[in-house]
Structures are given as structure tokens and as C-alpha cells.
Short mmCIF file of C-alpha atoms in Angstrom, two decimals:
data_model
loop_
_atom_site.label_atom_id
_atom_site.label_comp_id
_atom_site.label_asym_id
_atom_site.label_seq_id
_atom_site.Cartn_x
_atom_site.Cartn_y
_atom_site.Cartn_z
CA UNK A 1 -5.23 -25.76 45.67
CA UNK A 2 -4.57 -22.50 47.50
CA UNK A 3 -0.88 -22.60 46.57
CA UNK A 4 -1.66 -23.28 42.89
CA UNK A 5 -4.24 -20.47 42.76
CA UNK A 6 -1.84 -18.07 44.48
CA UNK A 7 0.75 -19.00 41.87
CA UNK A 8 -1.54 -17.96 39.04
CA UNK A 9 -3.21 -21.26 38.23
CA UNK A 10 -6.72 -21.07 36.76
CA UNK A 11 -9.78 -22.70 38.32
CA UNK A 12 -10.08 -25.06 35.34
CA UNK A 13 -6.43 -26.16 35.53
CA UNK A 14 -6.66 -26.76 39.28
CA UNK A 15 -9.91 -28.71 38.91
CA UNK A 16 -8.42 -30.89 36.20
CA UNK A 17 -5.41 -31.69 38.42
CA UNK A 18 -7.54 -32.72 41.42
CA UNK A 19 -10.37 -34.33 39.46
CA UNK A 20 -13.10 -31.91 40.49
CA UNK A 21 -15.16 -29.29 38.69
CA UNK A 22 -14.17 -25.69 38.27
CA UNK A 23 -17.10 -24.63 40.44
CA UNK A 24 -16.04 -27.02 43.24
CA UNK A 25 -12.55 -25.49 43.20
CA UNK A 26 -14.07 -22.03 43.49
CA UNK A 27 -16.15 -23.13 46.49
CA UNK A 28 -13.13 -24.62 48.28
CA UNK A 29 -11.02 -21.52 47.70
CA UNK A 30 -13.84 -19.26 48.84
CA UNK A 31 -14.15 -21.28 52.02
CA UNK A 32 -10.41 -21.00 52.67
CA UNK A 33 -10.50 -17.24 51.95
CA UNK A 34 -6.74 -17.17 51.44
CA UNK A 35 -6.43 -15.77 47.90
CA UNK A 36 -8.70 -13.33 46.04
CA UNK A 37 -9.56 -13.65 42.35
CA UNK A 38 -7.84 -10.31 41.69
CA UNK A 39 -4.63 -11.57 43.31
CA UNK A 40 -4.69 -14.63 41.11
CA UNK A 41 -5.32 -12.57 37.97
CA UNK A 42 -2.43 -10.26 38.87
CA UNK A 43 -0.10 -13.23 39.20
CA UNK A 44 -1.24 -14.56 35.82
CA UNK A 45 -0.71 -11.16 34.21
CA UNK A 46 2.80 -10.98 35.62
CA UNK A 47 3.52 -14.50 34.41
CA UNK A 48 2.32 -13.64 30.90
CA UNK A 49 4.43 -10.47 30.95
CA UNK A 50 7.48 -12.54 31.91
CA UNK A 51 6.77 -15.00 29.12
CA UNK A 52 6.38 -12.16 26.61
CA UNK A 53 9.61 -10.54 27.77
CA UNK A 54 11.51 -13.79 27.34
CA UNK A 55 9.97 -14.49 23.92
CA UNK A 56 10.83 -10.97 22.70
CA UNK A 57 14.39 -11.34 24.01
CA UNK A 58 14.86 -14.57 22.03
CA UNK A 59 13.34 -12.94 18.93
CA UNK A 60 15.71 -9.97 19.07
CA UNK A 61 18.72 -12.17 19.77
CA UNK A 62 18.02 -14.00 16.51
CA UNK A 63 16.76 -11.21 14.25
CA UNK A 64 18.10 -7.87 15.53
CA UNK A 65 20.81 -7.68 12.86
CA UNK A 66 18.31 -8.46 10.09
CA UNK A 67 15.89 -5.84 11.42
CA UNK A 68 18.63 -3.23 11.52
CA UNK A 69 19.64 -3.95 7.91
CA UNK A 70 16.06 -3.73 6.66
CA UNK A 71 15.47 -0.45 8.48
CA UNK A 72 18.68 1.00 7.02
CA UNK A 73 17.60 0.02 3.49
CA UNK A 74 14.27 1.84 3.86
CA UNK A 75 11.90 -1.09 4.43
CA UNK A 76 8.89 0.28 6.36
CA UNK A 77 7.80 -1.36 9.59
CA UNK A 78 4.53 -2.64 8.17
CA UNK A 79 6.42 -4.54 5.47
CA UNK A 80 8.81 -6.01 8.06
CA UNK A 81 5.83 -7.35 10.01
CA UNK A 82 4.33 -8.76 6.80
CA UNK A 83 7.56 -10.59 5.92
CA UNK A 84 7.66 -12.35 9.26
CA UNK A 85 3.96 -13.19 8.98
CA UNK A 86 4.44 -14.81 5.56
CA UNK A 87 7.86 -16.43 5.97
CA UNK A 88 8.04 -17.28 9.70
CA UNK A 89 4.44 -17.76 10.84
CA UNK A 90 5.64 -19.66 13.93
CA UNK A 91 6.63 -16.33 15.49
CA UNK A 92 3.41 -14.74 16.81
CA UNK A 93 2.58 -11.30 15.40
CA UNK A 94 2.46 -9.90 18.94
CA UNK A 95 6.08 -10.97 19.53
CA UNK A 96 7.19 -9.33 16.26
CA UNK A 97 5.39 -6.06 17.07
CA UNK A 98 6.71 -5.93 20.63
CA UNK A 99 10.20 -6.81 19.44
CA UNK A 100 10.19 -4.00 16.89
CA UNK A 101 9.04 -1.58 19.58
CA UNK A 102 11.72 -2.65 22.04
CA UNK A 103 14.55 -2.84 19.50
CA UNK A 104 14.99 0.94 19.36
CA UNK A 105 15.31 0.79 15.54
CA UNK A 106 13.93 3.69 13.52
CA UNK A 107 11.90 2.41 10.59
CA UNK A 108 10.54 4.38 7.65
CA UNK A 109 7.05 4.80 9.07
CA UNK A 110 5.59 6.15 5.81
CA UNK A 111 2.76 7.91 7.65
CA UNK A 112 2.02 10.00 4.56
CA UNK A 113 2.87 7.47 1.88
CA UNK A 114 -0.72 6.49 1.14
CA UNK A 115 -2.67 9.19 2.96
CA UNK A 116 -2.71 11.51 -0.05
CA UNK A 117 -3.57 10.76 -3.66
CA UNK A 118 -1.02 11.57 -6.34
CA UNK A 119 -3.09 14.56 -7.46
CA UNK A 120 -2.96 16.01 -3.94
CA UNK A 121 0.80 15.43 -3.75
CA UNK A 122 1.35 17.09 -7.13
CA UNK A 123 -0.65 20.08 -5.95
CA UNK A 124 1.72 20.45 -3.00
CA UNK A 125 4.70 20.83 -5.36
CA UNK A 126 2.85 23.37 -7.50
CA UNK A 127 1.82 25.36 -4.43
CA UNK A 128 5.39 25.38 -3.11
CA UNK A 129 6.62 26.55 -6.54
CA UNK A 130 4.05 29.37 -6.60
CA UNK A 131 5.29 30.48 -3.20
CA UNK A 132 8.93 30.19 -4.21
CA UNK A 133 8.36 32.40 -7.28
CA UNK A 134 5.92 34.70 -5.45
CA UNK A 135 3.39 34.30 -8.27
CA UNK A 136 0.23 36.38 -8.38
CA UNK A 137 -3.02 34.47 -8.71
CA UNK A 138 -5.13 34.81 -11.86
CA UNK A 139 -8.73 33.70 -11.26
CA UNK A 140 -9.73 33.91 -14.92
CA UNK A 141 -6.88 31.65 -15.97
CA UNK A 142 -7.61 29.21 -13.14
CA UNK A 143 -11.27 28.93 -14.09
CA UNK A 144 -10.32 28.05 -17.67
CA UNK A 145 -7.74 25.37 -16.87
CA UNK A 146 -8.86 23.93 -13.49
CA UNK A 147 -8.68 20.13 -13.14
CA UNK A 148 -11.92 19.76 -11.18
CA UNK A 149 -11.25 16.20 -10.00
CA UNK A 150 -7.79 17.03 -8.63
CA UNK A 151 -9.01 20.30 -7.10
CA UNK A 152 -11.87 18.47 -5.39
CA UNK A 153 -9.49 15.93 -3.87
CA UNK A 154 -7.23 18.69 -2.54
CA UNK A 155 -10.21 20.62 -1.20
CA UNK A 156 -11.39 17.58 0.76
CA UNK A 157 -7.95 17.18 2.33
CA UNK A 158 -7.65 20.84 3.28
CA UNK A 159 -11.20 21.02 4.64
CA UNK A 160 -10.47 17.96 6.75
CA UNK A 161 -7.53 19.93 8.19
CA UNK A 162 -9.99 22.65 9.21
CA UNK A 163 -9.03 25.37 6.70
CA UNK A 164 -11.54 28.10 5.78
CA UNK A 165 -12.98 28.08 2.23
CA UNK A 166 -11.17 31.34 1.38
CA UNK A 167 -7.82 29.87 2.35
CA UNK A 168 -8.53 26.72 0.34
CA UNK A 169 -9.53 28.80 -2.69
CA UNK A 170 -6.32 30.82 -2.50
CA UNK A 171 -4.26 27.61 -2.43
CA UNK A 172 -6.11 26.30 -5.49
CA UNK A 173 -5.53 29.59 -7.32
CA UNK A 174 -1.82 29.48 -6.48
CA UNK A 175 -1.57 25.92 -7.78
CA UNK A 176 -3.12 26.94 -11.10
CA UNK A 177 -0.88 30.00 -11.28
CA UNK A 178 2.21 27.79 -10.95
CA UNK A 179 0.97 25.42 -13.66
CA UNK A 180 0.33 28.32 -16.04
CA UNK A 181 3.76 29.82 -15.33
CA UNK A 182 5.53 26.50 -15.98
CA UNK A 183 3.63 26.03 -19.23
CA UNK A 184 4.72 29.47 -20.44
CA UNK A 185 8.33 29.27 -19.20
CA UNK A 186 10.38 26.21 -20.10
CA UNK A 187 13.04 25.04 -17.67
CA UNK A 188 11.16 25.88 -14.47
CA UNK A 189 12.07 23.63 -11.56
CA UNK A 190 12.18 23.37 -7.78
CA UNK A 191 14.83 21.59 -5.75
CA UNK A 192 13.91 19.30 -2.87
CA UNK A 193 15.72 21.67 -0.51
CA UNK A 194 13.68 24.65 -1.66
CA UNK A 195 10.50 22.59 -1.49
CA UNK A 196 11.26 21.64 2.12
CA UNK A 197 11.95 25.26 3.02
CA UNK A 198 8.62 26.38 1.57
CA UNK A 199 6.84 23.46 3.22
CA UNK A 200 8.11 24.50 6.63
CA UNK A 201 6.80 28.03 6.10
CA UNK A 202 3.44 26.75 4.86
CA UNK A 203 2.95 24.47 7.86
CA UNK A 204 3.59 27.38 10.21
CA UNK A 205 1.30 29.77 8.34
CA UNK A 206 -1.54 27.25 8.11
CA UNK A 207 -1.17 26.32 11.75
CA UNK A 208 -0.33 22.68 11.00
CA UNK A 209 2.24 20.58 12.77
CA UNK A 210 4.63 18.02 11.29
CA UNK A 211 5.70 15.49 13.84
CA UNK A 212 6.00 11.74 14.15
CA UNK A 213 2.56 10.18 13.79
CA UNK A 214 1.15 13.29 12.08
CA UNK A 215 0.83 13.75 8.33
CA UNK A 216 -0.35 17.26 7.40
CA UNK A 217 -0.44 18.67 3.89
CA UNK A 218 1.92 19.52 2.17
CA UNK A 219 3.59 16.09 2.39
CA UNK A 220 7.32 15.69 2.94
CA UNK A 221 9.75 15.67 0.04
CA UNK A 222 10.36 11.97 0.79
CA UNK A 223 6.68 11.25 0.15
CA UNK A 224 6.82 13.25 -3.09
CA UNK A 225 9.84 11.25 -4.23
CA UNK A 226 8.33 7.87 -3.34
CA UNK A 227 4.89 8.45 -4.82
CA UNK A 228 5.73 10.50 -7.90
CA UNK A 229 9.34 9.63 -8.69
CA UNK A 230 9.94 6.05 -7.51
CA UNK A 231 12.41 7.40 -4.96
CA UNK A 232 13.98 10.20 -7.04
CA UNK A 233 13.15 13.91 -6.84
CA UNK A 234 14.22 14.52 -10.43
CA UNK A 235 11.85 11.84 -11.73
CA UNK A 236 9.04 13.29 -9.64
CA UNK A 237 9.55 16.72 -11.23
CA UNK A 238 9.67 15.27 -14.73
CA UNK A 239 6.42 13.39 -14.11
CA UNK A 240 4.73 16.60 -13.00
CA UNK A 241 6.05 18.62 -15.91
CA UNK A 242 8.90 20.54 -14.25
CA UNK A 243 12.63 20.54 -15.00
CA UNK A 244 15.04 18.94 -12.51
CA UNK A 245 18.48 20.28 -11.67
CA UNK A 246 21.04 18.62 -13.97
CA UNK A 247 23.89 18.87 -11.48
CA UNK A 248 25.17 15.84 -9.55
CA UNK A 249 25.55 12.17 -10.40
CA UNK A 250 22.67 9.79 -10.93
CA UNK A 251 21.70 7.86 -7.85
CA UNK A 252 23.36 4.52 -7.13
CA UNK A 253 26.04 4.56 -9.84
CA UNK A 254 29.32 4.57 -7.91
CA UNK A 255 30.46 0.98 -8.51
CA UNK A 256 28.08 -0.27 -11.21
CA UNK A 257 26.74 1.66 -14.17
CA UNK A 258 23.07 1.93 -15.06
CA UNK A 259 23.20 -0.88 -17.61
CA UNK A 260 24.71 -3.24 -15.06
CA UNK A 261 21.92 -2.54 -12.61
CA UNK A 262 19.31 -3.45 -15.21
CA UNK A 263 21.32 -6.48 -16.34
CA UNK A 264 21.51 -7.72 -12.76
CA UNK A 265 17.76 -7.63 -12.28
CA UNK A 266 17.13 -9.09 -15.75
CA UNK A 267 19.61 -11.91 -15.08
CA UNK A 268 17.96 -12.73 -11.79
CA UNK A 269 14.47 -12.73 -13.32
CA UNK A 270 15.71 -15.15 -15.99
CA UNK A 271 17.26 -17.37 -13.30
CA UNK A 272 14.03 -17.32 -11.26
CA UNK A 273 11.97 -18.16 -14.33
CA UNK A 274 14.17 -21.14 -15.25
CA UNK A 275 14.37 -22.53 -11.72
CA UNK A 276 10.83 -21.81 -10.54
CA UNK A 277 12.05 -19.55 -7.72
CA UNK A 278 9.98 -16.57 -6.54
CA UNK A 279 10.93 -13.27 -8.18
CA UNK A 280 11.21 -11.58 -4.80
CA UNK A 281 13.60 -9.04 -3.35
CA UNK A 282 14.80 -11.59 -0.77
CA UNK A 283 15.51 -14.20 -3.45
CA UNK A 284 17.46 -11.63 -5.45
CA UNK A 285 19.78 -11.24 -2.44
CA UNK A 286 20.36 -14.99 -2.32
CA UNK A 287 21.06 -15.03 -6.06
CA UNK A 288 23.64 -12.23 -5.68
CA UNK A 289 25.39 -14.24 -2.95
CA UNK A 290 25.37 -17.31 -5.17
CA UNK A 291 26.79 -15.36 -8.09
CA UNK A 292 29.44 -13.84 -5.80
CA UNK A 293 30.69 -17.30 -4.83
CA UNK A 294 30.95 -18.11 -8.55
CA UNK A 295 33.08 -15.01 -9.12
CA UNK A 296 30.39 -12.87 -10.73
CA UNK A 297 29.66 -9.54 -9.08
CA UNK A 298 26.29 -7.75 -9.14
CA UNK A 299 24.79 -4.80 -7.20
CA UNK A 300 23.68 -5.62 -3.66
CA UNK A 301 19.91 -5.70 -2.88
CA UNK A 302 20.07 -2.44 -0.92
CA UNK A 303 21.82 -0.72 -3.86
CA UNK A 304 19.16 -1.95 -6.28
CA UNK A 305 16.41 -0.62 -4.03
CA UNK A 306 18.19 2.72 -3.82
CA UNK A 307 18.77 2.87 -7.59
CA UNK A 308 15.19 2.07 -8.61
CA UNK A 309 13.29 3.26 -5.56
CA UNK A 310 11.63 -0.13 -4.93
CA UNK A 311 11.79 -3.72 -6.13
CA UNK A 312 8.73 -3.49 -8.38
CA UNK A 313 10.30 -0.60 -10.29
CA UNK A 314 13.50 -2.62 -10.66
CA UNK A 315 11.63 -5.56 -12.20
CA UNK A 316 9.61 -3.22 -14.38
CA UNK A 317 12.76 -1.49 -15.64
CA UNK A 318 14.44 -4.78 -16.52
CA UNK A 319 11.35 -5.98 -18.37
CA UNK A 320 11.10 -2.71 -20.31
CA UNK A 321 14.73 -2.82 -21.45
CA UNK A 322 14.37 -6.40 -22.67
CA UNK A 323 10.96 -5.95 -24.25
CA UNK A 324 12.50 -5.59 -27.75
CA UNK A 325 13.47 -9.27 -27.77
CA UNK A 326 11.54 -12.48 -27.32
CA UNK A 327 13.47 -13.17 -24.15
CA UNK A 328 12.53 -9.79 -22.75
CA UNK A 329 8.86 -10.34 -23.53
CA UNK A 330 8.99 -13.74 -21.85
CA UNK A 331 10.56 -12.27 -18.74
CA UNK A 332 7.97 -9.51 -18.57
CA UNK A 333 5.17 -12.03 -18.93
CA UNK A 334 6.63 -14.16 -16.19
CA UNK A 335 6.93 -11.09 -13.97
CA UNK A 336 3.30 -10.16 -14.56
CA UNK A 337 2.01 -13.69 -14.03
CA UNK A 338 4.13 -14.07 -10.94
CA UNK A 339 2.88 -10.74 -9.61
CA UNK A 340 -0.76 -11.77 -10.08
CA UNK A 341 -0.24 -15.20 -8.52
CA UNK A 342 1.70 -13.79 -5.58
CA UNK A 343 -0.90 -11.06 -5.08
CA UNK A 344 -3.70 -13.65 -5.11
CA UNK A 345 -1.91 -15.80 -2.54
CA UNK A 346 -1.07 -12.84 -0.33
CA UNK A 347 -4.60 -11.41 -0.44
CA UNK A 348 -6.12 -14.76 0.51
CA UNK A 349 -3.55 -15.34 3.27
CA UNK A 350 -4.20 -11.91 4.76
CA UNK A 351 -7.97 -12.52 4.73
CA UNK A 352 -7.51 -15.86 6.48
CA UNK A 353 -5.30 -14.22 9.08
CA UNK A 354 -7.84 -11.42 9.58
CA UNK A 355 -10.66 -13.82 10.40
CA UNK A 356 -8.33 -15.84 12.59
CA UNK A 357 -7.65 -12.69 14.61
CA UNK A 358 -11.33 -11.78 14.78
CA UNK A 359 -12.20 -15.25 16.06
CA UNK A 360 -10.05 -14.69 19.15
CA UNK A 361 -10.89 -11.00 19.70
CA UNK A 362 -13.78 -9.29 21.41
CA UNK A 363 -16.09 -6.98 19.46
CA UNK A 364 -14.27 -3.92 20.83
CA UNK A 365 -10.84 -5.38 20.06
CA UNK A 366 -11.98 -6.29 16.54
CA UNK A 367 -12.89 -2.75 15.47
CA UNK A 368 -9.36 -1.34 15.02
CA UNK A 369 -8.33 -4.63 13.39
CA UNK A 370 -11.10 -4.29 10.79
CA UNK A 371 -10.38 -0.59 10.24
CA UNK A 372 -6.67 -1.21 9.62
CA UNK A 373 -7.29 -4.22 7.38
CA UNK A 374 -9.76 -2.52 5.05
CA UNK A 375 -7.47 0.47 4.56
CA UNK A 376 -4.47 -1.69 3.62
CA UNK A 377 -6.46 -4.34 1.69
CA UNK A 378 -7.86 -1.88 -0.85
CA UNK A 379 -4.62 0.11 -0.99
CA UNK A 380 -2.48 -2.98 -1.62
CA UNK A 381 -4.76 -4.12 -4.45
CA UNK A 382 -4.49 -0.77 -6.21
CA UNK A 383 -0.70 -0.74 -5.82
CA UNK A 384 -0.24 -4.28 -7.17
CA UNK A 385 -2.75 -3.77 -9.96
CA UNK A 386 -0.61 -0.94 -11.33
CA UNK A 387 2.42 -3.23 -11.55
CA UNK A 388 0.39 -6.02 -13.11
CA UNK A 389 -1.03 -3.86 -15.91
CA UNK A 390 2.35 -2.27 -16.68
CA UNK A 391 4.07 -5.66 -16.86
CA UNK A 392 1.27 -7.06 -19.04
CA UNK A 393 1.59 -4.13 -21.47
CA UNK A 394 5.39 -4.40 -21.62
CA UNK A 395 5.01 -8.11 -22.43
CA UNK A 396 2.65 -7.51 -25.36
CA UNK A 397 4.34 -6.19 -28.55
CA UNK A 398 0.93 -5.38 -30.05
CA UNK A 399 -0.36 -3.29 -27.13
CA UNK A 400 0.91 0.08 -28.40
CA UNK A 401 -0.37 -0.37 -31.94
CA UNK A 402 -3.74 -1.51 -30.59
CA UNK A 403 -4.06 1.65 -28.51
CA UNK A 404 -2.95 3.85 -31.43
CA UNK A 405 -5.76 2.35 -33.53
CA UNK A 406 -8.28 3.71 -31.03
CA UNK A 407 -9.71 6.88 -32.59
CA UNK A 408 -10.75 8.08 -29.11
CA UNK A 409 -7.19 7.98 -27.76
CA UNK A 410 -6.41 11.39 -26.15
CA UNK A 411 -3.92 13.53 -28.08
CA UNK A 412 -1.42 13.64 -25.21
CA UNK A 413 -1.34 9.84 -24.93
CA UNK A 414 -1.09 9.46 -28.70
CA UNK A 415 1.96 11.74 -28.80
CA UNK A 416 3.68 9.71 -26.06
CA UNK A 417 2.97 6.39 -27.79
CA UNK A 418 4.04 7.65 -31.23
CA UNK A 419 7.46 8.62 -29.85
CA UNK A 420 10.49 6.48 -30.73
CA UNK A 421 10.62 4.42 -28.59
CA UNK A 422 7.03 4.68 -27.30
CA UNK A 423 6.84 6.34 -23.89
CA UNK A 424 4.59 3.73 -22.28
CA UNK A 425 5.50 4.70 -18.73
CA UNK A 426 4.46 8.28 -19.50
CA UNK A 427 0.95 7.01 -20.25
CA UNK A 428 0.64 4.29 -17.60
CA UNK A 429 1.07 6.61 -14.63
CA UNK A 430 -0.31 5.72 -11.21
CA UNK A 431 -3.05 8.31 -11.60
CA UNK A 432 -4.05 6.97 -15.04
CA UNK A 433 -4.33 3.38 -13.80
CA UNK A 434 -6.12 4.34 -10.59
CA UNK A 435 -8.74 6.18 -12.63
CA UNK A 436 -9.55 2.85 -14.30
CA UNK A 437 -11.63 2.28 -11.19
CA UNK A 438 -13.69 -0.62 -12.54
CA UNK A 439 -11.58 -3.81 -12.14
CA UNK A 440 -12.82 -4.91 -15.56
CA UNK A 441 -11.36 -1.79 -17.18
CA UNK A 442 -7.81 -2.26 -18.48
CA UNK A 443 -7.99 0.85 -20.65
CA UNK A 444 -7.99 -1.13 -23.92
CA UNK A 445 -4.41 -2.36 -23.37
CA UNK A 446 -5.11 -6.11 -23.22
CA UNK A 447 -5.65 -8.56 -26.06
CA UNK A 448 -9.36 -9.37 -26.66
CA UNK A 449 -9.11 -12.86 -25.13
CA UNK A 450 -7.46 -11.54 -21.97
CA UNK A 451 -9.91 -8.65 -21.71
CA UNK A 452 -12.79 -11.12 -22.01
CA UNK A 453 -11.67 -12.73 -18.74
CA UNK A 454 -11.85 -9.41 -16.95
CA UNK A 455 -15.21 -8.66 -18.58
CA UNK A 456 -16.47 -11.95 -17.11
CA UNK A 457 -15.94 -10.75 -13.53
CA UNK A 458 -19.47 -10.96 -12.03
CA UNK A 459 -21.41 -7.74 -11.48
CA UNK A 460 -21.75 -8.55 -7.78
CA UNK A 461 -17.97 -8.83 -7.40
CA UNK A 462 -17.52 -5.44 -9.07
CA UNK A 463 -20.16 -3.87 -6.81
CA UNK A 464 -18.49 -5.32 -3.72
CA UNK A 465 -15.14 -3.94 -4.85
CA UNK A 466 -16.74 -0.53 -5.34
CA UNK A 467 -18.02 -0.72 -1.76
CA UNK A 468 -14.59 -1.77 -0.49
CA UNK A 469 -12.93 1.24 -2.16
CA UNK A 470 -15.50 3.67 -0.83
CA UNK A 471 -15.28 2.22 2.69
CA UNK A 472 -11.52 2.79 2.55
CA UNK A 473 -12.00 6.35 1.31
CA UNK A 474 -14.61 7.06 4.00
CA UNK A 475 -12.34 5.71 6.74
CA UNK A 476 -9.44 7.82 5.48
CA UNK A 477 -11.26 11.10 4.76
CA UNK A 478 -14.47 10.85 6.83
CA UNK A 479 -15.96 13.67 4.78
CA UNK A 480 -19.57 14.25 3.78
CA UNK A 481 -18.66 13.61 0.12
CA UNK A 482 -17.03 10.28 0.99
CA UNK A 483 -20.06 9.35 3.09
CA UNK A 484 -22.43 10.04 0.22
CA UNK A 485 -20.33 8.06 -2.25
CA UNK A 486 -20.25 5.10 0.12
CA UNK A 487 -23.97 5.33 0.74
CA UNK A 488 -24.59 5.30 -3.02
CA UNK A 489 -22.38 2.24 -3.54
CA UNK A 490 -24.07 0.39 -0.68
CA UNK A 491 -27.50 1.13 -2.16
CA UNK A 492 -26.34 -0.29 -5.52
CA UNK A 493 -25.13 -3.49 -3.86
CA UNK A 494 -28.24 -3.77 -1.67
CA UNK A 495 -30.42 -3.87 -4.80
CA UNK A 496 -29.06 -7.33 -5.62
CA UNK A 497 -28.13 -8.43 -2.08
CA UNK A 498 -30.45 -7.17 0.70
CA UNK A 499 -27.87 -8.12 3.34
CA UNK A 500 -26.03 -4.91 2.46
CA UNK A 501 -28.93 -2.60 3.22
CA UNK A 502 -27.78 -0.12 5.89
CA UNK A 503 -30.59 2.01 7.34
CA UNK A 504 -28.64 3.67 10.16
CA UNK A 505 -26.81 6.99 9.99
CA UNK A 506 -23.43 6.27 8.45
CA UNK A 507 -20.44 6.78 10.75
CA UNK A 508 -17.13 4.93 11.13
CA UNK A 509 -18.29 3.23 14.33
CA UNK A 510 -21.67 2.22 12.90
CA UNK A 511 -20.04 0.99 9.69
CA UNK A 512 -17.60 -1.33 11.46
CA UNK A 513 -20.29 -2.67 13.81
CA UNK A 514 -22.49 -3.31 10.77
CA UNK A 515 -19.65 -5.20 9.05
CA UNK A 516 -19.24 -7.31 12.20
CA UNK A 517 -22.90 -8.35 12.12
CA UNK A 518 -24.07 -11.78 10.90
CA UNK A 519 -20.79 -13.30 12.14
CA UNK A 520 -18.87 -10.83 9.95
CA UNK A 521 -20.35 -12.37 6.79
CA UNK A 522 -20.75 -8.93 5.19
CA UNK A 523 -17.08 -8.22 5.85
CA UNK A 524 -16.10 -11.58 4.37
CA UNK A 525 -18.13 -11.02 1.21
CA UNK A 526 -16.65 -7.55 0.67
CA UNK A 527 -12.97 -8.41 1.21
CA UNK A 528 -13.26 -11.66 -0.78
CA UNK A 529 -13.82 -9.58 -3.92
CA UNK A 530 -10.07 -8.89 -4.14
CA UNK A 531 -8.88 -12.51 -4.53
CA UNK A 532 -11.81 -13.08 -6.90
CA UNK A 533 -10.56 -10.27 -9.12
CA UNK A 534 -6.96 -11.51 -8.92
CA UNK A 535 -8.09 -14.97 -10.09
CA UNK A 536 -9.57 -13.39 -13.22
CA UNK A 537 -6.35 -11.43 -13.76
CA UNK A 538 -4.22 -14.58 -13.45
CA UNK A 539 -6.35 -16.28 -16.11
CA UNK A 540 -6.27 -13.16 -18.31
CA UNK A 541 -2.47 -13.10 -18.17
CA UNK A 542 -2.28 -16.79 -19.03
CA UNK A 543 -4.49 -16.28 -22.08
CA UNK A 544 -2.42 -13.29 -23.21
CA UNK A 545 0.74 -15.36 -22.77
CA UNK A 546 -0.57 -18.02 -25.12
#
């Protein structure tokens, strides 16, 4: 017994081997006095460390090349971990995380990618432009044209960084000065290089730091490109209302032209639809290999990602090009339905994994797990919902005319939709869709039968989703405004479900402990609203398809 205990064996394992109880083993060892409990624990820790080291070594031997390729193509680390979790669940998440840490591979961390809203990111470009042109502020003009919602979001971010109200006000005035200047002077633009130069000066003057793991405002040019331009600076400027530099070739067009890129994605989506294969980025790579063996050449997956910025944009582009024909409409519908079904499956799988983790974690260990999950759960829903609505609109040839028949349609949107061809993407921006905060609200784009399915989402599900969004916002911003909004949403939900009544002072720590209460049933009810909403969206898409 002494030798087994000294070698790291547990009291239970030793008792089972010798046919005695755990307590009897402890008594015998105590009488012998040869090995302390701390010595035994140290041996077990070392043994577990050796096992982890060996498991990580085997993991890297098998997947190092794949990890390197994904990092080089811009796949962020969080997505890499998610792919292994979904496709190779036999590899424990701890092994994947430790392997990524030990591999020495630099992934696109995307610290800022979802920290700031699009309005806050746009304001950064306008502020940099005002600095570049040395524009004088005009308070009277700013008061007349100020976008209060966007200005409030930026103010919250800057106040969280510790800036004085006067400094924040001057930034807001500069933003409005740049907007007014661009409106009065056509052709105004700002290169990514000049933006970066101004950003560096701003960070120094405001006393911020930009380092790995830190994400101060203004965001990097890479974040601007990803969030506002699907990976392209020129597209980001156009979306804001500025003029990009016309010099230089379009991205990703050395071997294949733009039409061939779209044809490749369209051809793959058609293949996936006919064969029942998932319309995923990974499956596209396998299709390209298959086509290559047949003598047909298409852009590589990494080239497609570079050309379109991300896989969702690639699918959306292919669907938009084909939307004139019946085939194109069918492909777009399949893409939308597939997106909703995949999103439903992924949301439910992630929830199941969350509660599996919580079941084996202590209360203290569970808190960062819950914090991280809620942030990504709400964020992922918003991101996928944008793609779903865009694909649904592209699939419906009557959507534009239905919106144009709405007498309340804003003039700017009407002008975009009356263009030839209609500029649907100019209307369905990320900001526009995100402002349709109620999951029932599709902005009038869906057919009546499809909209009826969203309208049938229960009030309690909507209220829980509202709470989920405000919890995410509170965890991200931790401002007094975010606290009050969350408190208001909780009070609304508590009126129909007393389990959600929170009488304590609201803080991040209190909130997570409160969610953990009642065996985490509150947490379960809140996060389950997302798959419930996706189920309604799957049915809505099916009705629209028919």
C-alpha cells in the first residue's frame, strides 16, 4: 500500500485493489507514517502533467500542419478550437488549448473584432479623417446632425477608457466635423496607412496602449476592414460614405477573375445542395480537390477567404449573382435554410457542452466559463442572424417590391432599392439588422406566412433573449447605463417569471452567482432562448421556400 500511495495511487484505488475501505487504507498509511498526503498529491500532479505533455505531443504531431495552414489563412484561434470541438470531439478541449499554446503559431486573435459596435468603429475612421485634414469643430453643425445613438455608444466606450467629458465631447465634435466635410466635398477618402498613422498618434495623446491582449479605441485598420468592409479597406470606406483610392488591383484576382470566384462558390453550393453535403468552408476545400482530380480548376479555399473576406460573404455573393434566375433563388434559399439549421445545431451543441463543463467544475471555476459563454452566445446569434436575413431576402424575388410598397420606408432606403439593380446590401447593413433587436422583427422583408412564424415566438422567449443581450452588454461595458438597461429587462422578465427577480446590487460577480443558483436553471432558461428562436427561423424559411 505504501508503495502504491508513494507512486501516486489514490486511497480509493488502493482500497479497491486490497478489498478494504478507503478509510481503512488511510488508517494503515497513517500508522506506517511513510508517505504524506501532500507527497502523494504531488506525485499525482506530476503524473497528470506527464500525461498531458504526451497527449499534446501526439496532437501536434497529427495536426500541426493543419493548424499552421489555418493560422496563415486568417482563421482565429477561437474558431480553430470550435472546429475541433465539433468535428473531433474525442480530443479533449484542454488538449486542443494546450496544443495551440505550445505550438508557437500566431493566430488572428481578433481581440477587437467584437468589442466595438459598428457605429463606434465608424466613428474612429471619421475622427482619424478629421485629424488628418486638421478640421475645425463646429458645435452648431454637430448639434443639428448628431446621431444620438451612435454618439452615446462611443461615449460609453471612451468613458470606460477613463477619458474626461471634455475630451469625449471634442472627439464627438471632430467626428461630426468630418462627416459634414465629406458631405460637402465629394471624393474625400483616407488610406489605411494614413488611418494607422493617425491612430498611433491618437493612442499616444489619449494615453492608451495598443498591445497584445489590449483593445483600445480607435480600433486597428484590420478591425475596420473586417467589420465594415468584409476584409477590404475600400469596401469599408464605401460603406461609411468615403471614397477609396482607385489605384492597385482588386484583391485576390491574380490567377482567377472575379466572375470565376463567384462561379466557384456557386458551383459548390449547387453541388452541396444536390448531394446533401454541408455548405461549409471545409467541404468547399474537398470539392475543389475533387474538381482538380477531374481536370477542373477553381480558386483554393484560402484564396476565396481572401477575396471575399469570409466564407459567409462568399456564399452571399454567389447567391446574389444568381438571384436573377430560378436556380440562383434556389441556391440562396438552400444557403439560408442550411445556415439556420446549422446555427440551431451549433447553438444547442454549445449549450450542451457548457452544462457538461459546469457539471465537472467548481463554482469558482464555473464563473469565467459562464462569462465567456454568454458573451459569445449572444454575439454568435447576432452574426448568424444577419446572414440568415440577407440570404432569405436574396432568395425572395418579391422582397424588394414588398418593401417599396411600405409608405413608411425611409427615403434613403427607398433610393437604394429603386436603383437598377436594387442595392439590397446597401440597406441590409450589419447596423440595420442589429437594430432590429426584437427577434420577431425582420423589418418587413419576409413573406406574411414566414413572418407569422416569427410573430409566434412566445413573449417569454423574447424577454429572455432581451435579458441575454443586456447581460452580454453589461459584461462587455460594465457601465451604469448598461446596468440600468439590464435591470429593466430583468424586471420585465420577473413580472411573468418570479425566478428572475434579482434584489441584490447588480455587479458582474453577483450576476454570475445569481445565474448559477437553482442548479443553474436561470442560466439554462436564458441561453435556451437562442435555439428556440432558431427553430422558428428554420420553420419561417421553410414556409417562405414553399
